[in-house]
PDB file of C-alpha atoms in Angstrom:
ATOM      1  CA  MET A   1      37.279 -57.363 -10.248  1.00 96.00           C
ATOM      2  CA  LYS A   2      40.287 -59.422  -9.209  1.00 97.00           C
ATOM      3  CA  LEU A   3      42.228 -61.175 -11.809  1.00 98.00           C
ATOM      4  CA  LEU A   4      44.926 -63.946 -11.583  1.00 98.00           C
ATOM      5  CA  VAL A   5      47.785 -64.048 -14.367  1.00 98.00           C
ATOM      6  CA  ALA A   6      49.818 -67.202 -14.330  1.00 98.00           C
ATOM      7  CA  GLU A   7      52.526 -67.064 -16.774  1.00 96.00           C
ATOM      8  CA  ASP A   8      56.275 -68.575 -16.268  1.00 95.00           C
ATOM      9  CA  GLN A   9      57.780 -65.711 -18.811  1.00 94.00           C
ATOM     10  CA  PHE A  10      58.383 -62.893 -16.274  1.00 94.00           C
ATOM     11  CA  MET A  11      58.641 -60.051 -19.123  1.00 95.00           C
ATOM     12  CA  LEU A  12      55.251 -61.301 -20.665  1.00 92.00           C
ATOM     13  CA  ARG A  13      53.464 -61.565 -17.312  1.00 95.00           C
ATOM     14  CA  ASP A  14      54.499 -58.309 -16.105  1.00 96.00           C
ATOM     15  CA  ALA A  15      53.559 -56.417 -19.498  1.00 95.00           C
ATOM     16  CA  LEU A  16      50.040 -58.153 -19.089  1.00 95.00           C
ATOM     17  CA  CYS A  17      49.527 -57.255 -15.539  1.00 96.00           C
ATOM     18  CA  GLN A  18      50.554 -53.647 -15.760  1.00 96.00           C
ATOM     19  CA  LEU A  19      48.138 -53.683 -19.275  1.00 95.00           C
ATOM     20  CA  LEU A  20      45.289 -55.191 -17.149  1.00 96.00           C
ATOM     21  CA  LEU A  21      45.769 -52.837 -14.318  1.00 96.00           C
ATOM     22  CA  MET A  22      45.322 -49.547 -16.554  1.00 95.00           C
ATOM     23  CA  GLU A  23      41.803 -50.804 -17.264  1.00 95.00           C
ATOM     24  CA  GLU A  24      39.400 -49.332 -15.060  1.00 92.00           C
ATOM     25  CA  ASP A  25      37.435 -52.512 -13.729  1.00 94.00           C
ATOM     26  CA  VAL A  26      40.266 -54.385 -12.615  1.00 96.00           C
ATOM     27  CA  ASP A  27      41.175 -53.737  -8.855  1.00 96.00           C
ATOM     28  CA  CYS A  28      43.906 -55.831  -8.322  1.00 96.00           C
ATOM     29  CA  VAL A  29      46.025 -58.548 -10.533  1.00 98.00           C
ATOM     30  CA  PHE A  30      47.599 -61.431  -8.813  1.00 98.00           C
ATOM     31  CA  GLN A  31      50.654 -63.090 -10.305  1.00 97.00           C
ATOM     32  CA  ALA A  32      52.000 -66.398 -10.410  1.00 98.00           C
ATOM     33  CA  ALA A  33      55.073 -67.749 -11.993  1.00 97.00           C
ATOM     34  CA  ASP A  34      54.021 -71.442 -12.179  1.00 97.00           C
ATOM     35  CA  GLY A  35      50.864 -73.559 -11.641  1.00 97.00           C
ATOM     36  CA  LEU A  36      51.778 -74.515  -8.544  1.00 97.00           C
ATOM     37  CA  GLU A  37      51.778 -70.675  -7.446  1.00 98.00           C
ATOM     38  CA  ALA A  38      48.570 -70.083  -9.094  1.00 98.00           C
ATOM     39  CA  ILE A  39      46.976 -72.750  -6.883  1.00 98.00           C
ATOM     40  CA  ALA A  40      48.446 -71.087  -3.800  1.00 98.00           C
ATOM     41  CA  VAL A  41      46.870 -67.736  -4.886  1.00 98.00           C
ATOM     42  CA  LEU A  42      43.322 -69.281  -5.573  1.00 98.00           C
ATOM     43  CA  GLU A  43      43.420 -71.089  -2.327  1.00 97.00           C
ATOM     44  CA  ARG A  44      44.316 -67.832  -0.463  1.00 96.00           C
ATOM     45  CA  GLU A  45      42.398 -64.984  -2.100  1.00 96.00           C
ATOM     46  CA  THR A  46      39.139 -64.663  -4.075  1.00 95.00           C
ATOM     47  CA  VAL A  47      39.703 -64.177  -7.579  1.00 97.00           C
ATOM     48  CA  ASP A  48      37.114 -63.303 -10.274  1.00 98.00           C
ATOM     49  CA  ALA A  49      38.880 -64.827 -13.373  1.00 98.00           C
ATOM     50  CA  ALA A  50      42.379 -66.528 -13.713  1.00 98.00           C
ATOM     51  CA  ILE A  51      44.140 -65.900 -17.016  1.00 98.00           C
ATOM     52  CA  LEU A  52      46.470 -69.130 -17.410  1.00 97.00           C
ATOM     53  CA  ASP A  53      49.206 -70.110 -19.845  1.00 95.00           C
ATOM     54  CA  ILE A  54      49.557 -73.852 -20.328  1.00 93.00           C
ATOM     55  CA  GLU A  55      52.972 -75.151 -20.528  1.00 92.00           C
ATOM     56  CA  MET A  56      54.440 -73.847 -17.002  1.00 94.00           C
ATOM     57  CA  PRO A  57      56.579 -75.486 -14.316  1.00 91.00           C
ATOM     58  CA  ARG A  58      55.509 -77.586 -11.650  1.00 92.00           C
ATOM     59  CA  LYS A  59      51.855 -77.945 -12.536  1.00 94.00           C
ATOM     60  CA  SER A  60      50.625 -76.748 -16.292  1.00 95.00           C
ATOM     61  CA  GLY A  61      47.472 -74.348 -16.803  1.00 96.00           C
ATOM     62  CA  LEU A  62      45.478 -77.610 -17.540  1.00 95.00           C
ATOM     63  CA  ASP A  63      46.419 -78.965 -14.014  1.00 96.00           C
ATOM     64  CA  VAL A  64      45.258 -75.321 -12.267  1.00 98.00           C
ATOM     65  CA  LEU A  65      42.108 -75.699 -14.394  1.00 97.00           C
ATOM     66  CA  GLU A  66      41.117 -79.278 -13.319  1.00 96.00           C
ATOM     67  CA  TRP A  67      42.493 -78.278  -9.683  1.00 97.00           C
ATOM     68  CA  ALA A  68      40.053 -74.912  -9.924  1.00 97.00           C
ATOM     69  CA  ARG A  69      36.980 -77.100 -11.396  1.00 95.00           C
ATOM     70  CA  ALA A  70      37.257 -79.071  -8.044  1.00 95.00           C
ATOM     71  CA  ASN A  71      37.755 -76.221  -5.434  1.00 96.00           C
ATOM     72  CA  SER A  72      36.952 -72.932  -6.262  1.00 93.00           C
ATOM     73  CA  ASN A  73      34.499 -70.738  -8.467  1.00 93.00           C
ATOM     74  CA  THR A  74      36.965 -68.769 -10.303  1.00 97.00           C
ATOM     75  CA  LYS A  75      36.216 -68.440 -13.631  1.00 98.00           C
ATOM     76  CA  ILE A  76      39.244 -69.940 -15.948  1.00 98.00           C
ATOM     77  CA  ILE A  77      40.587 -68.443 -19.211  1.00 98.00           C
ATOM     78  CA  ILE A  78      43.471 -70.463 -20.946  1.00 96.00           C
ATOM     79  CA  VAL A  79      45.760 -67.898 -22.917  1.00 94.00           C
ATOM     80  CA  THR A  80      48.058 -70.083 -25.163  1.00 88.00           C
ATOM     81  CA  THR A  81      50.260 -70.029 -28.279  1.00 85.00           C
ATOM     82  CA  PHE A  82      49.447 -73.546 -28.767  1.00 74.00           C
ATOM     83  CA  LYS A  83      46.965 -75.204 -31.169  1.00 72.00           C
ATOM     84  CA  ARG A  84      47.439 -78.532 -29.959  1.00 76.00           C
ATOM     85  CA  ILE A  85      44.175 -80.286 -30.240  1.00 76.00           C
ATOM     86  CA  GLY A  86      44.680 -82.259 -26.992  1.00 79.00           C
ATOM     87  CA  TYR A  87      45.221 -79.541 -25.290  1.00 87.00           C
ATOM     88  CA  PHE A  88      42.101 -78.057 -26.245  1.00 87.00           C
ATOM     89  CA  GLN A  89      39.960 -81.521 -25.945  1.00 84.00           C
ATOM     90  CA  ARG A  90      41.446 -81.657 -22.302  1.00 90.00           C
ATOM     91  CA  ALA A  91      40.476 -77.956 -21.357  1.00 93.00           C
ATOM     92  CA  ILE A  92      36.787 -78.347 -22.840  1.00 91.00           C
ATOM     93  CA  LYS A  93      36.825 -81.465 -20.681  1.00 91.00           C
ATOM     94  CA  ALA A  94      37.735 -80.161 -17.628  1.00 94.00           C
ATOM     95  CA  GLY A  95      35.149 -77.087 -18.482  1.00 95.00           C
ATOM     96  CA  VAL A  96      37.236 -74.177 -19.023  1.00 97.00           C
ATOM     97  CA  ASP A  97      35.151 -70.905 -19.729  1.00 97.00           C
ATOM     98  CA  ALA A  98      37.630 -69.710 -22.331  1.00 97.00           C
ATOM     99  CA  TYR A  99      40.457 -70.868 -24.450  1.00 95.00           C
ATOM    100  CA  VAL A 100      41.694 -68.217 -26.455  1.00 93.00           C
ATOM    101  CA  LEU A 101      45.203 -67.555 -28.516  1.00 88.00           C
ATOM    102  CA  LYS A 102      47.904 -65.051 -27.298  1.00 86.00           C
ATOM    103  CA  ASP A 103      47.731 -63.112 -30.420  1.00 84.00           C
ATOM    104  CA  ARG A 104      45.160 -60.737 -29.345  1.00 85.00           C
ATOM    105  CA  SER A 105      44.950 -57.210 -27.813  1.00 89.00           C
ATOM    106  CA  ILE A 106      44.232 -56.595 -23.958  1.00 90.00           C
ATOM    107  CA  SER A 107      40.682 -55.076 -25.016  1.00 92.00           C
ATOM    108  CA  GLN A 108      39.856 -58.360 -26.849  1.00 94.00           C
ATOM    109  CA  LEU A 109      40.912 -60.122 -23.819  1.00 94.00           C
ATOM    110  CA  MET A 110      38.918 -57.811 -21.734  1.00 96.00           C
ATOM    111  CA  LYS A 111      36.044 -58.679 -23.792  1.00 96.00           C
ATOM    112  CA  THR A 112      36.922 -62.202 -23.035  1.00 96.00           C
ATOM    113  CA  ILE A 113      36.864 -61.819 -19.156  1.00 97.00           C
ATOM    114  CA  HIS A 114      33.598 -59.927 -19.194  1.00 96.00           C
ATOM    115  CA  THR A 115      32.087 -62.652 -21.609  1.00 97.00           C
ATOM    116  CA  VAL A 116      33.108 -65.448 -19.139  1.00 97.00           C
ATOM    117  CA  LEU A 117      32.060 -63.251 -15.622  1.00 97.00           C
ATOM    118  CA  GLU A 118      28.323 -62.813 -17.598  1.00 97.00           C
ATOM    119  CA  GLY A 119      28.438 -66.951 -17.655  1.00 96.00           C
ATOM    120  CA  HIS A 120      29.162 -67.675 -21.589  1.00 96.00           C
ATOM    121  CA  LYS A 121      31.961 -69.561 -22.932  1.00 96.00           C
ATOM    122  CA  GLU A 122      34.390 -68.458 -25.783  1.00 95.00           C
ATOM    123  CA  TYR A 123      37.115 -70.414 -27.653  1.00 92.00           C
ATOM    124  CA  SER A 124      39.239 -69.306 -30.385  1.00 87.00           C
ATOM    125  CA  PRO A 125      37.743 -70.155 -33.833  1.00 83.00           C
ATOM    126  CA  GLU A 126      41.215 -71.490 -35.230  1.00 78.00           C
ATOM    127  CA  LEU A 127      40.953 -74.087 -32.538  1.00 76.00           C
ATOM    128  CA  ILE A 128      37.121 -75.259 -33.192  1.00 74.00           C
ATOM    129  CA  GLU A 129      38.541 -75.232 -37.082  1.00 69.00           C
ATOM    130  CA  ASN A 130      41.327 -77.870 -35.922  1.00 67.00           C
ATOM    131  CA  ILE A 131      39.009 -80.563 -34.252  1.00 68.00           C
ATOM    132  CA  ILE A 132      36.809 -80.042 -37.132  1.00 61.00           C
ATOM    133  CA  SER A 133      39.633 -80.846 -39.869  1.00 60.00           C
ATOM    134  CA  ALA A 134      41.510 -83.025 -37.300  1.00 62.00           C
ATOM    135  CA  ASN A 135      39.662 -86.509 -37.927  1.00 73.00           C
ATOM    136  CA  ASN A 136      42.246 -89.284 -38.034  1.00 83.00           C
ATOM    137  CA  PRO A 137      42.647 -91.105 -41.486  1.00 87.00           C
ATOM    138  CA  LEU A 138      44.542 -93.908 -39.847  1.00 90.00           C
ATOM    139  CA  SER A 139      43.306 -97.174 -39.012  1.00 90.00           C
ATOM    140  CA  ALA A 140      44.161 -98.740 -35.432  1.00 89.00           C
ATOM    141  CA  GLN A 141      46.648-101.085 -37.181  1.00 94.00           C
ATOM    142  CA  GLU A 142      48.318 -98.063 -39.295  1.00 95.00           C
ATOM    143  CA  GLN A 143      48.726 -96.315 -35.752  1.00 94.00           C
ATOM    144  CA  LYS A 144      50.437 -99.251 -34.319  1.00 95.00           C
ATOM    145  CA  ILE A 145      52.659 -99.081 -37.200  1.00 96.00           C
ATOM    146  CA  LEU A 146      53.553 -95.802 -37.352  1.00 96.00           C
ATOM    147  CA  SER A 147      53.906 -95.615 -33.586  1.00 96.00           C
ATOM    148  CA  LEU A 148      56.881 -98.490 -34.093  1.00 97.00           C
ATOM    149  CA  ILE A 149      58.357 -96.286 -36.893  1.00 97.00           C
ATOM    150  CA  ALA A 150      58.153 -93.375 -34.663  1.00 96.00           C
ATOM    151  CA  LYS A 151      60.346 -95.548 -32.312  1.00 96.00           C
ATOM    152  CA  GLY A 152      63.042 -96.054 -34.856  1.00 96.00           C
ATOM    153  CA  LYS A 153      62.185 -99.724 -35.654  1.00 96.00           C
ATOM    154  CA  THR A 154      62.700-101.035 -39.096  1.00 95.00           C
ATOM    155  CA  SER A 155      60.020-102.976 -41.468  1.00 94.00           C
ATOM    156  CA  LYS A 156      61.686-106.183 -40.537  1.00 95.00           C
ATOM    157  CA  GLU A 157      61.399-105.235 -36.664  1.00 96.00           C
ATOM    158  CA  ILE A 158      57.859-104.472 -37.113  1.00 96.00           C
ATOM    159  CA  SER A 159      56.802-107.309 -38.746  1.00 96.00           C
ATOM    160  CA  GLN A 160      58.395-109.665 -36.293  1.00 96.00           C
ATOM    161  CA  LEU A 161      56.560-107.514 -33.183  1.00 95.00           C
ATOM    162  CA  LEU A 162      53.325-107.649 -34.995  1.00 95.00           C
ATOM    163  CA  TYR A 163      53.513-111.145 -36.663  1.00 95.00           C
ATOM    164  CA  LEU A 164      53.199-110.231 -40.001  1.00 95.00           C
ATOM    165  CA  SER A 165      55.258-110.616 -43.065  1.00 95.00           C
ATOM    166  CA  ASP A 166      58.026-107.843 -44.112  1.00 94.00           C
ATOM    167  CA  GLY A 167      55.822-107.168 -47.531  1.00 95.00           C
ATOM    168  CA  THR A 168      52.831-106.550 -45.600  1.00 96.00           C
ATOM    169  CA  ILE A 169      54.215-104.082 -43.267  1.00 96.00           C
ATOM    170  CA  ARG A 170      55.873-102.101 -46.402  1.00 94.00           C
ATOM    171  CA  ASN A 171      52.406-102.062 -47.621  1.00 95.00           C
ATOM    172  CA  TYR A 172      50.804-100.422 -44.588  1.00 96.00           C
ATOM    173  CA  THR A 173      53.330 -98.032 -44.694  1.00 96.00           C
ATOM    174  CA  SER A 174      52.536 -97.013 -48.217  1.00 94.00           C
ATOM    175  CA  ALA A 175      49.328 -96.595 -47.326  1.00 94.00           C
ATOM    176  CA  ILE A 176      50.147 -94.398 -44.488  1.00 95.00           C
ATOM    177  CA  PHE A 177      52.345 -92.318 -46.608  1.00 94.00           C
ATOM    178  CA  ASN A 178      49.195 -91.974 -49.416  1.00 91.00           C
ATOM    179  CA  LYS A 179      46.602 -91.152 -46.411  1.00 88.00           C
ATOM    180  CA  LEU A 180      48.878 -88.464 -45.061  1.00 88.00           C
ATOM    181  CA  GLY A 181      50.216 -87.269 -48.243  1.00 86.00           C
ATOM    182  CA  VAL A 182      53.977 -87.713 -47.415  1.00 90.00           C
ATOM    183  CA  SER A 183      56.649 -89.296 -49.040  1.00 90.00           C
ATOM    184  CA  ASN A 184      58.815 -90.643 -46.157  1.00 95.00           C
ATOM    185  CA  ARG A 185      58.723 -92.258 -42.584  1.00 95.00           C
ATOM    186  CA  VAL A 186      59.970 -89.014 -40.973  1.00 95.00           C
ATOM    187  CA  GLU A 187      57.232 -86.536 -42.520  1.00 93.00           C
ATOM    188  CA  ALA A 188      54.757 -89.088 -41.814  1.00 94.00           C
ATOM    189  CA  VAL A 189      55.810 -89.112 -37.855  1.00 95.00           C
ATOM    190  CA  LYS A 190      55.883 -85.653 -37.774  1.00 92.00           C
ATOM    191  CA  MET A 191      52.830 -84.988 -38.797  1.00 89.00           C
ATOM    192  CA  ALA A 192      50.943 -87.771 -37.204  1.00 90.00           C
ATOM    193  CA  GLN A 193      52.343 -86.251 -33.787  1.00 89.00           C
ATOM    194  CA  GLU A 194      51.635 -82.874 -34.608  1.00 82.00           C
ATOM    195  CA  LYS A 195      48.202 -83.990 -35.130  1.00 80.00           C
ATOM    196  CA  GLU A 196      48.304 -86.214 -32.206  1.00 79.00           C
ATOM    197  CA  TRP A 197      47.570 -89.183 -34.114  1.00 85.00           C
ATOM    198  CA  ILE A 198      49.991 -91.081 -32.491  1.00 86.00           C
TER     199      ILE A 198
END
């Protein structure tokens, strides 16, 4: 089989390619240092499966995935350290074949490659758990207020922007803290941004 590895960290990419080439059913491994290089390889070569990092210069792994779905039959495997729900949801929507975390062995990765080449999908269980447990407890108004807090706005400034009293904004802020189980604005913003609720 012919594979493509797109990863912007040279040592990691090189090591992964060397290990994959040691597998007896791997004929060759193309390398790309960023998303644009990956697309150039896919345009030029017939590749059975592409193993893509998400965060790369010029074009991300998700950009390459979306390009490949429109222009190629290559199976796409995203391998990432990021458990961000937004990334995972975008990949699923674009029709990714596998979306797995980087903490796996080469034998596990080869198993994933064979799984997708047989026409099946594979997603890391942790990512599915994240989506199930990621229901946003904040109302639309609370999200709007927390977004303004994230921009450094004071309660008074928010009250003027939303045409509400200062006391009402303070009540909303307290409700946000209670729902998120935090004690201050910084913690609230941090949690909501990590879970992509704002």
